[in-house]
């Protein structure tokens, strides 16, 4: 199997070209995602403060919605970023038209996030259970197991960092996206870490100025992520 390479050296120029093509479209989607998350989070917080039993249930619902409702504009942002990048006109011309619909992408993205969330929660719960069982017999053994398990879980999480952008770019099913992301990161560990560090740095800058900078850095981060999906194979032109 041919190893793919993350084009880490070209993601920033491509992202800038994509941002120049339609900046206000990207900013509006980012604003919609941030406003829905902040609005529902504020509503949940206010409902919690009332103390009534019905408001507590309503606040839990609002917290859940604050996690999932912003997914729609976020997926739209990633899809828009994918179409604005150079070379997007040649992307998957043979894919069925229904797979290009936002509703299809939303269903697959939500399924992917649920699968990965369940795996993470189940793994953390299992690690905690086994650690509690081992600590009765040996604290050193429990600490060693916990450290090794957390490292393994961290490596798995890193391997899934490109699953969502790959799903949107290639129109994969969730399991296909997870497997492709795992293989891609496995062959480009340092580049994947560099890409994540770049994204963290960009959005740390966006947190300045009452978080208003996120309106710029979030679209740019989406472009960087989708540019990372334009992988290269050895001895081929990009």
PDB file of C-alpha atoms in Angstrom:
ATOM      1  CA  UNK A   1       0.000   0.000   0.000  1.00  0.00           C
ATOM      2  CA  UNK A   2       1.371   3.396  -1.024  1.00  0.00           C
ATOM      3  CA  UNK A   3       2.087   5.648   1.881  1.00  0.00           C
ATOM      4  CA  UNK A   4       0.408   9.029   1.796  1.00  0.00           C
ATOM      5  CA  UNK A   5       2.191  12.149   3.010  1.00  0.00           C
ATOM      6  CA  UNK A   6       0.598  15.065   4.801  1.00  0.00           C
ATOM      7  CA  UNK A   7       1.381  18.229   2.799  1.00  0.00           C
ATOM      8  CA  UNK A   8       2.295  20.187   5.923  1.00  0.00           C
ATOM      9  CA  UNK A   9       4.485  22.648   3.992  1.00  0.00           C
ATOM     10  CA  UNK A  10       1.641  23.773   1.713  1.00  0.00           C
ATOM     11  CA  UNK A  11      -1.363  23.934   4.078  1.00  0.00           C
ATOM     12  CA  UNK A  12      -0.875  27.605   5.021  1.00  0.00           C
ATOM     13  CA  UNK A  13      -0.552  28.947   1.430  1.00  0.00           C
ATOM     14  CA  UNK A  14      -3.558  26.881   0.359  1.00  0.00           C
ATOM     15  CA  UNK A  15      -5.574  28.007   3.355  1.00  0.00           C
ATOM     16  CA  UNK A  16      -4.820  31.656   2.583  1.00  0.00           C
ATOM     17  CA  UNK A  17      -5.884  31.222  -1.062  1.00  0.00           C
ATOM     18  CA  UNK A  18      -9.125  29.559   0.058  1.00  0.00           C
ATOM     19  CA  UNK A  19      -9.814  32.280   2.625  1.00  0.00           C
ATOM     20  CA  UNK A  20      -9.353  35.026   0.028  1.00  0.00           C
ATOM     21  CA  UNK A  21     -11.900  33.361  -2.263  1.00  0.00           C
ATOM     22  CA  UNK A  22     -14.891  33.814   0.073  1.00  0.00           C
ATOM     23  CA  UNK A  23     -13.959  35.259   3.493  1.00  0.00           C
ATOM     24  CA  UNK A  24     -17.431  36.469   4.509  1.00  0.00           C
ATOM     25  CA  UNK A  25     -19.060  33.143   3.708  1.00  0.00           C
ATOM     26  CA  UNK A  26     -16.594  31.370   5.995  1.00  0.00           C
ATOM     27  CA  UNK A  27     -16.853  33.984   8.743  1.00  0.00           C
ATOM     28  CA  UNK A  28     -20.653  33.799   8.741  1.00  0.00           C
ATOM     29  CA  UNK A  29     -20.606  30.014   9.200  1.00  0.00           C
ATOM     30  CA  UNK A  30     -18.057  30.336  11.998  1.00  0.00           C
ATOM     31  CA  UNK A  31     -20.186  33.020  13.668  1.00  0.00           C
ATOM     32  CA  UNK A  32     -23.273  30.813  13.431  1.00  0.00           C
ATOM     33  CA  UNK A  33     -21.460  27.864  15.008  1.00  0.00           C
ATOM     34  CA  UNK A  34     -20.004  29.947  17.836  1.00  0.00           C
ATOM     35  CA  UNK A  35     -23.248  31.820  18.533  1.00  0.00           C
ATOM     36  CA  UNK A  36     -25.353  28.660  18.756  1.00  0.00           C
ATOM     37  CA  UNK A  37     -22.857  27.022  21.113  1.00  0.00           C
ATOM     38  CA  UNK A  38     -22.565  30.132  23.297  1.00  0.00           C
ATOM     39  CA  UNK A  39     -26.297  30.821  23.278  1.00  0.00           C
ATOM     40  CA  UNK A  40     -27.338  27.315  24.270  1.00  0.00           C
ATOM     41  CA  UNK A  41     -24.564  27.153  26.872  1.00  0.00           C
ATOM     42  CA  UNK A  42     -25.727  30.424  28.427  1.00  0.00           C
ATOM     43  CA  UNK A  43     -29.328  29.206  28.428  1.00  0.00           C
ATOM     44  CA  UNK A  44     -28.306  25.988  30.175  1.00  0.00           C
ATOM     45  CA  UNK A  45     -26.360  27.930  32.799  1.00  0.00           C
ATOM     46  CA  UNK A  46     -29.294  30.228  33.518  1.00  0.00           C
ATOM     47  CA  UNK A  47     -31.679  27.284  33.808  1.00  0.00           C
ATOM     48  CA  UNK A  48     -29.352  25.607  36.301  1.00  0.00           C
ATOM     49  CA  UNK A  49     -29.384  28.662  38.557  1.00  0.00           C
ATOM     50  CA  UNK A  50     -33.175  28.595  38.987  1.00  0.00           C
ATOM     51  CA  UNK A  51     -32.963  25.375  41.015  1.00  0.00           C
ATOM     52  CA  UNK A  52     -36.359  23.990  39.966  1.00  0.00           C
ATOM     53  CA  UNK A  53     -36.524  20.324  39.027  1.00  0.00           C
ATOM     54  CA  UNK A  54     -37.947  21.015  35.572  1.00  0.00           C
ATOM     55  CA  UNK A  55     -35.247  23.598  34.880  1.00  0.00           C
ATOM     56  CA  UNK A  56     -32.506  21.122  35.775  1.00  0.00           C
ATOM     57  CA  UNK A  57     -33.816  18.684  33.167  1.00  0.00           C
ATOM     58  CA  UNK A  58     -34.127  21.537  30.690  1.00  0.00           C
ATOM     59  CA  UNK A  59     -30.555  22.636  31.419  1.00  0.00           C
ATOM     60  CA  UNK A  60     -29.259  19.124  30.734  1.00  0.00           C
ATOM     61  CA  UNK A  61     -31.088  19.171  27.410  1.00  0.00           C
ATOM     62  CA  UNK A  62     -29.659  22.601  26.602  1.00  0.00           C
ATOM     63  CA  UNK A  63     -26.123  21.405  27.413  1.00  0.00           C
ATOM     64  CA  UNK A  64     -26.600  18.424  25.098  1.00  0.00           C
ATOM     65  CA  UNK A  65     -27.944  20.664  22.339  1.00  0.00           C
ATOM     66  CA  UNK A  66     -25.000  23.036  22.774  1.00  0.00           C
ATOM     67  CA  UNK A  67     -22.722  20.151  21.826  1.00  0.00           C
ATOM     68  CA  UNK A  68     -24.648  18.877  18.805  1.00  0.00           C
ATOM     69  CA  UNK A  69     -26.485  21.854  17.263  1.00  0.00           C
ATOM     70  CA  UNK A  70     -23.259  23.751  16.356  1.00  0.00           C
ATOM     71  CA  UNK A  71     -22.213  20.636  14.452  1.00  0.00           C
ATOM     72  CA  UNK A  72     -24.426  21.630  11.494  1.00  0.00           C
ATOM     73  CA  UNK A  73     -22.733  24.981  10.732  1.00  0.00           C
ATOM     74  CA  UNK A  74     -19.352  23.442  11.611  1.00  0.00           C
ATOM     75  CA  UNK A  75     -19.785  20.684   9.019  1.00  0.00           C
ATOM     76  CA  UNK A  76     -21.002  23.324   6.588  1.00  0.00           C
ATOM     77  CA  UNK A  77     -17.861  25.353   7.332  1.00  0.00           C
ATOM     78  CA  UNK A  78     -15.595  22.378   6.647  1.00  0.00           C
ATOM     79  CA  UNK A  79     -17.465  21.527   3.452  1.00  0.00           C
ATOM     80  CA  UNK A  80     -17.278  25.143   2.296  1.00  0.00           C
ATOM     81  CA  UNK A  81     -13.560  25.210   3.094  1.00  0.00           C
ATOM     82  CA  UNK A  82     -13.092  22.040   1.082  1.00  0.00           C
ATOM     83  CA  UNK A  83     -14.711  23.573  -2.000  1.00  0.00           C
ATOM     84  CA  UNK A  84     -12.748  26.842  -1.740  1.00  0.00           C
ATOM     85  CA  UNK A  85      -9.290  25.278  -1.658  1.00  0.00           C
ATOM     86  CA  UNK A  86      -7.236  25.062  -4.884  1.00  0.00           C
ATOM     87  CA  UNK A  87      -7.924  21.941  -6.917  1.00  0.00           C
ATOM     88  CA  UNK A  88     -11.333  21.241  -5.406  1.00  0.00           C
ATOM     89  CA  UNK A  89     -13.010  21.139  -8.789  1.00  0.00           C
ATOM     90  CA  UNK A  90     -11.434  17.738  -9.469  1.00  0.00           C
ATOM     91  CA  UNK A  91     -12.536  16.251  -6.161  1.00  0.00           C
ATOM     92  CA  UNK A  92     -14.452  12.986  -6.425  1.00  0.00           C
ATOM     93  CA  UNK A  93     -16.335  13.639  -9.648  1.00  0.00           C
ATOM     94  CA  UNK A  94     -17.754  10.135  -9.649  1.00  0.00           C
ATOM     95  CA  UNK A  95     -19.375  10.301  -6.219  1.00  0.00           C
ATOM     96  CA  UNK A  96     -23.155  10.056  -6.222  1.00  0.00           C
ATOM     97  CA  UNK A  97     -24.952  13.376  -5.945  1.00  0.00           C
ATOM     98  CA  UNK A  98     -26.711  12.438  -2.707  1.00  0.00           C
ATOM     99  CA  UNK A  99     -23.347  12.162  -0.998  1.00  0.00           C
ATOM    100  CA  UNK A 100     -22.696  15.828  -1.671  1.00  0.00           C
ATOM    101  CA  UNK A 101     -25.749  16.906   0.272  1.00  0.00           C
ATOM    102  CA  UNK A 102     -25.169  18.535   3.608  1.00  0.00           C
ATOM    103  CA  UNK A 103     -27.791  16.331   5.278  1.00  0.00           C
ATOM    104  CA  UNK A 104     -25.862  13.205   4.309  1.00  0.00           C
ATOM    105  CA  UNK A 105     -22.632  14.697   5.632  1.00  0.00           C
ATOM    106  CA  UNK A 106     -24.370  15.708   8.860  1.00  0.00           C
ATOM    107  CA  UNK A 107     -25.651  12.187   9.474  1.00  0.00           C
ATOM    108  CA  UNK A 108     -22.262  10.623   8.814  1.00  0.00           C
ATOM    109  CA  UNK A 109     -20.430  13.253  10.879  1.00  0.00           C
ATOM    110  CA  UNK A 110     -22.778  12.807  13.825  1.00  0.00           C
ATOM    111  CA  UNK A 111     -22.375   9.031  13.620  1.00  0.00           C
ATOM    112  CA  UNK A 112     -18.589   9.421  13.540  1.00  0.00           C
ATOM    113  CA  UNK A 113     -18.575  11.707  16.586  1.00  0.00           C
ATOM    114  CA  UNK A 114     -20.886   9.369  18.526  1.00  0.00           C
ATOM    115  CA  UNK A 115     -18.722   6.324  17.704  1.00  0.00           C
ATOM    116  CA  UNK A 116     -15.498   8.064  18.723  1.00  0.00           C
ATOM    117  CA  UNK A 117     -17.122   9.514  21.855  1.00  0.00           C
ATOM    118  CA  UNK A 118     -18.388   6.091  22.946  1.00  0.00           C
ATOM    119  CA  UNK A 119     -14.960   4.550  22.367  1.00  0.00           C
ATOM    120  CA  UNK A 120     -13.286   7.298  24.400  1.00  0.00           C
ATOM    121  CA  UNK A 121     -15.774   7.121  27.283  1.00  0.00           C
ATOM    122  CA  UNK A 122     -15.704   3.331  27.322  1.00  0.00           C
ATOM    123  CA  UNK A 123     -11.903   3.263  27.287  1.00  0.00           C
ATOM    124  CA  UNK A 124     -11.605   5.803  30.121  1.00  0.00           C
ATOM    125  CA  UNK A 125     -14.162   3.878  32.181  1.00  0.00           C
ATOM    126  CA  UNK A 126     -12.354   0.575  31.579  1.00  0.00           C
ATOM    127  CA  UNK A 127      -8.967   2.091  32.478  1.00  0.00           C
ATOM    128  CA  UNK A 128     -10.426   3.510  35.683  1.00  0.00           C
ATOM    129  CA  UNK A 129     -12.030   0.212  36.651  1.00  0.00           C
ATOM    130  CA  UNK A 130      -8.874  -1.831  36.063  1.00  0.00           C
ATOM    131  CA  UNK A 131      -6.710   0.756  37.845  1.00  0.00           C
ATOM    132  CA  UNK A 132      -8.983   0.683  40.901  1.00  0.00           C
ATOM    133  CA  UNK A 133      -8.771  -3.111  40.929  1.00  0.00           C
ATOM    134  CA  UNK A 134      -4.960  -3.135  40.640  1.00  0.00           C
ATOM    135  CA  UNK A 135      -4.332  -0.433  43.219  1.00  0.00           C
ATOM    136  CA  UNK A 136      -5.603  -2.769  45.942  1.00  0.00           C
ATOM    137  CA  UNK A 137      -2.672  -5.116  45.251  1.00  0.00           C
ATOM    138  CA  UNK A 138       0.048  -2.750  44.051  1.00  0.00           C
ATOM    139  CA  UNK A 139       0.126   0.997  43.597  1.00  0.00           C
ATOM    140  CA  UNK A 140       3.161   0.770  41.302  1.00  0.00           C
ATOM    141  CA  UNK A 141       1.439  -1.779  39.052  1.00  0.00           C
ATOM    142  CA  UNK A 142      -1.711   0.343  38.943  1.00  0.00           C
ATOM    143  CA  UNK A 143       0.271   3.490  38.075  1.00  0.00           C
ATOM    144  CA  UNK A 144       2.207   1.658  35.372  1.00  0.00           C
ATOM    145  CA  UNK A 145      -0.941   0.245  33.817  1.00  0.00           C
ATOM    146  CA  UNK A 146      -2.751   3.583  33.993  1.00  0.00           C
ATOM    147  CA  UNK A 147       0.159   5.432  32.362  1.00  0.00           C
ATOM    148  CA  UNK A 148       0.543   2.872  29.572  1.00  0.00           C
ATOM    149  CA  UNK A 149      -3.209   2.755  28.931  1.00  0.00           C
ATOM    150  CA  UNK A 150      -3.487   6.541  28.785  1.00  0.00           C
ATOM    151  CA  UNK A 151      -0.565   6.702  26.357  1.00  0.00           C
ATOM    152  CA  UNK A 152      -2.259   4.124  24.157  1.00  0.00           C
ATOM    153  CA  UNK A 153      -5.536   6.018  24.315  1.00  0.00           C
ATOM    154  CA  UNK A 154      -3.735   9.255  23.468  1.00  0.00           C
ATOM    155  CA  UNK A 155      -2.096   7.597  20.456  1.00  0.00           C
ATOM    156  CA  UNK A 156      -5.498   6.349  19.280  1.00  0.00           C
ATOM    157  CA  UNK A 157      -7.003   9.811  19.732  1.00  0.00           C
ATOM    158  CA  UNK A 158      -4.180  11.358  17.719  1.00  0.00           C
ATOM    159  CA  UNK A 159      -4.806   8.789  15.007  1.00  0.00           C
ATOM    160  CA  UNK A 160      -8.416   9.952  14.711  1.00  0.00           C
ATOM    161  CA  UNK A 161      -7.706  13.694  14.498  1.00  0.00           C
ATOM    162  CA  UNK A 162      -8.222  13.736  10.716  1.00  0.00           C
ATOM    163  CA  UNK A 163     -11.260  11.447  10.595  1.00  0.00           C
ATOM    164  CA  UNK A 164     -13.881  14.202  10.277  1.00  0.00           C
ATOM    165  CA  UNK A 165     -12.105  16.250   7.569  1.00  0.00           C
ATOM    166  CA  UNK A 166     -11.340  13.048   5.650  1.00  0.00           C
ATOM    167  CA  UNK A 167     -15.010  12.038   5.892  1.00  0.00           C
ATOM    168  CA  UNK A 168     -16.068  15.388   4.426  1.00  0.00           C
ATOM    169  CA  UNK A 169     -13.360  15.503   1.754  1.00  0.00           C
ATOM    170  CA  UNK A 170     -13.689  11.907   0.525  1.00  0.00           C
ATOM    171  CA  UNK A 171     -17.371  11.436   1.504  1.00  0.00           C
ATOM    172  CA  UNK A 172     -16.492   8.344   3.505  1.00  0.00           C
ATOM    173  CA  UNK A 173     -18.607   6.339   5.854  1.00  0.00           C
ATOM    174  CA  UNK A 174     -17.522   6.797   9.512  1.00  0.00           C
ATOM    175  CA  UNK A 175     -15.508   3.570   9.787  1.00  0.00           C
ATOM    176  CA  UNK A 176     -13.769   4.278   6.472  1.00  0.00           C
ATOM    177  CA  UNK A 177     -12.793   7.735   7.687  1.00  0.00           C
ATOM    178  CA  UNK A 178     -11.487   6.362  10.995  1.00  0.00           C
ATOM    179  CA  UNK A 179      -9.354   3.742   9.249  1.00  0.00           C
ATOM    180  CA  UNK A 180      -7.958   6.213   6.704  1.00  0.00           C
ATOM    181  CA  UNK A 181      -7.135   8.714   9.462  1.00  0.00           C
ATOM    182  CA  UNK A 182      -5.373   6.001  11.476  1.00  0.00           C
ATOM    183  CA  UNK A 183      -3.200   4.957   8.531  1.00  0.00           C
ATOM    184  CA  UNK A 184      -2.431   8.525   7.531  1.00  0.00           C
ATOM    185  CA  UNK A 185      -1.360   9.594  11.022  1.00  0.00           C
ATOM    186  CA  UNK A 186       0.578   6.358  11.533  1.00  0.00           C
ATOM    187  CA  UNK A 187       2.756   7.214   8.532  1.00  0.00           C
ATOM    188  CA  UNK A 188       3.011  10.934   9.407  1.00  0.00           C
ATOM    189  CA  UNK A 189       3.144  11.138  13.215  1.00  0.00           C
ATOM    190  CA  UNK A 190       5.442  14.159  13.439  1.00  0.00           C
ATOM    191  CA  UNK A 191       3.572  16.008  10.710  1.00  0.00           C
ATOM    192  CA  UNK A 192       0.237  15.270  12.399  1.00  0.00           C
ATOM    193  CA  UNK A 193       1.595  16.665  15.676  1.00  0.00           C
ATOM    194  CA  UNK A 194       2.879  19.715  13.829  1.00  0.00           C
ATOM    195  CA  UNK A 195      -0.540  20.205  12.220  1.00  0.00           C
ATOM    196  CA  UNK A 196      -2.290  19.984  15.596  1.00  0.00           C
ATOM    197  CA  UNK A 197       0.235  22.389  17.119  1.00  0.00           C
ATOM    198  CA  UNK A 198      -0.394  24.821  14.269  1.00  0.00           C
ATOM    199  CA  UNK A 199      -4.161  24.644  14.838  1.00  0.00           C
ATOM    200  CA  UNK A 200      -3.772  25.187  18.590  1.00  0.00           C
ATOM    201  CA  UNK A 201      -1.499  28.158  18.012  1.00  0.00           C
ATOM    202  CA  UNK A 202      -3.854  29.748  15.481  1.00  0.00           C
ATOM    203  CA  UNK A 203      -6.861  29.458  17.788  1.00  0.00           C
ATOM    204  CA  UNK A 204      -4.936  30.663  20.834  1.00  0.00           C
ATOM    205  CA  UNK A 205      -4.436  33.877  18.897  1.00  0.00           C
ATOM    206  CA  UNK A 206      -8.164  33.891  18.178  1.00  0.00           C
ATOM    207  CA  UNK A 207      -8.991  33.794  21.887  1.00  0.00           C
ATOM    208  CA  UNK A 208      -7.491  37.263  22.290  1.00  0.00           C
ATOM    209  CA  UNK A 209      -9.787  40.270  22.106  1.00  0.00           C
ATOM    210  CA  UNK A 210     -12.842  38.792  23.871  1.00  0.00           C
ATOM    211  CA  UNK A 211     -12.649  35.707  21.620  1.00  0.00           C
ATOM    212  CA  UNK A 212     -13.700  37.767  18.574  1.00  0.00           C
ATOM    213  CA  UNK A 213     -10.566  36.583  16.814  1.00  0.00           C
ATOM    214  CA  UNK A 214     -12.153  33.130  16.590  1.00  0.00           C
ATOM    215  CA  UNK A 215     -14.348  34.513  13.810  1.00  0.00           C
ATOM    216  CA  UNK A 216     -11.160  34.622  11.730  1.00  0.00           C
ATOM    217  CA  UNK A 217      -9.104  31.780  13.154  1.00  0.00           C
ATOM    218  CA  UNK A 218     -11.896  29.195  13.112  1.00  0.00           C
ATOM    219  CA  UNK A 219     -12.453  29.487   9.336  1.00  0.00           C
ATOM    220  CA  UNK A 220      -8.690  29.509   8.777  1.00  0.00           C
ATOM    221  CA  UNK A 221      -8.363  26.380  10.941  1.00  0.00           C
ATOM    222  CA  UNK A 222     -11.057  24.675   8.856  1.00  0.00           C
ATOM    223  CA  UNK A 223      -9.126  25.527   5.698  1.00  0.00           C
ATOM    224  CA  UNK A 224      -5.888  24.197   7.212  1.00  0.00           C
ATOM    225  CA  UNK A 225      -7.605  20.935   8.198  1.00  0.00           C
ATOM    226  CA  UNK A 226      -9.141  20.431   4.779  1.00  0.00           C
ATOM    227  CA  UNK A 227      -5.851  21.327   3.087  1.00  0.00           C
ATOM    228  CA  UNK A 228      -4.285  18.512   5.110  1.00  0.00           C
ATOM    229  CA  UNK A 229      -6.610  16.088   3.313  1.00  0.00           C
ATOM    230  CA  UNK A 230      -4.910  16.905  -0.006  1.00  0.00           C
ATOM    231  CA  UNK A 231      -2.381  14.166   0.651  1.00  0.00           C
ATOM    232  CA  UNK A 232       0.560  13.367  -1.589  1.00  0.00           C
ATOM    233  CA  UNK A 233       2.099  10.062  -2.551  1.00  0.00           C
ATOM    234  CA  UNK A 234       5.865   9.663  -3.007  1.00  0.00           C
ATOM    235  CA  UNK A 235       7.255  10.547  -6.453  1.00  0.00           C
ATOM    236  CA  UNK A 236       4.047  12.290  -7.512  1.00  0.00           C
ATOM    237  CA  UNK A 237       3.170  15.928  -8.052  1.00  0.00           C
ATOM    238  CA  UNK A 238       0.530  17.484  -5.797  1.00  0.00           C
TER     239      UNK A 238
END
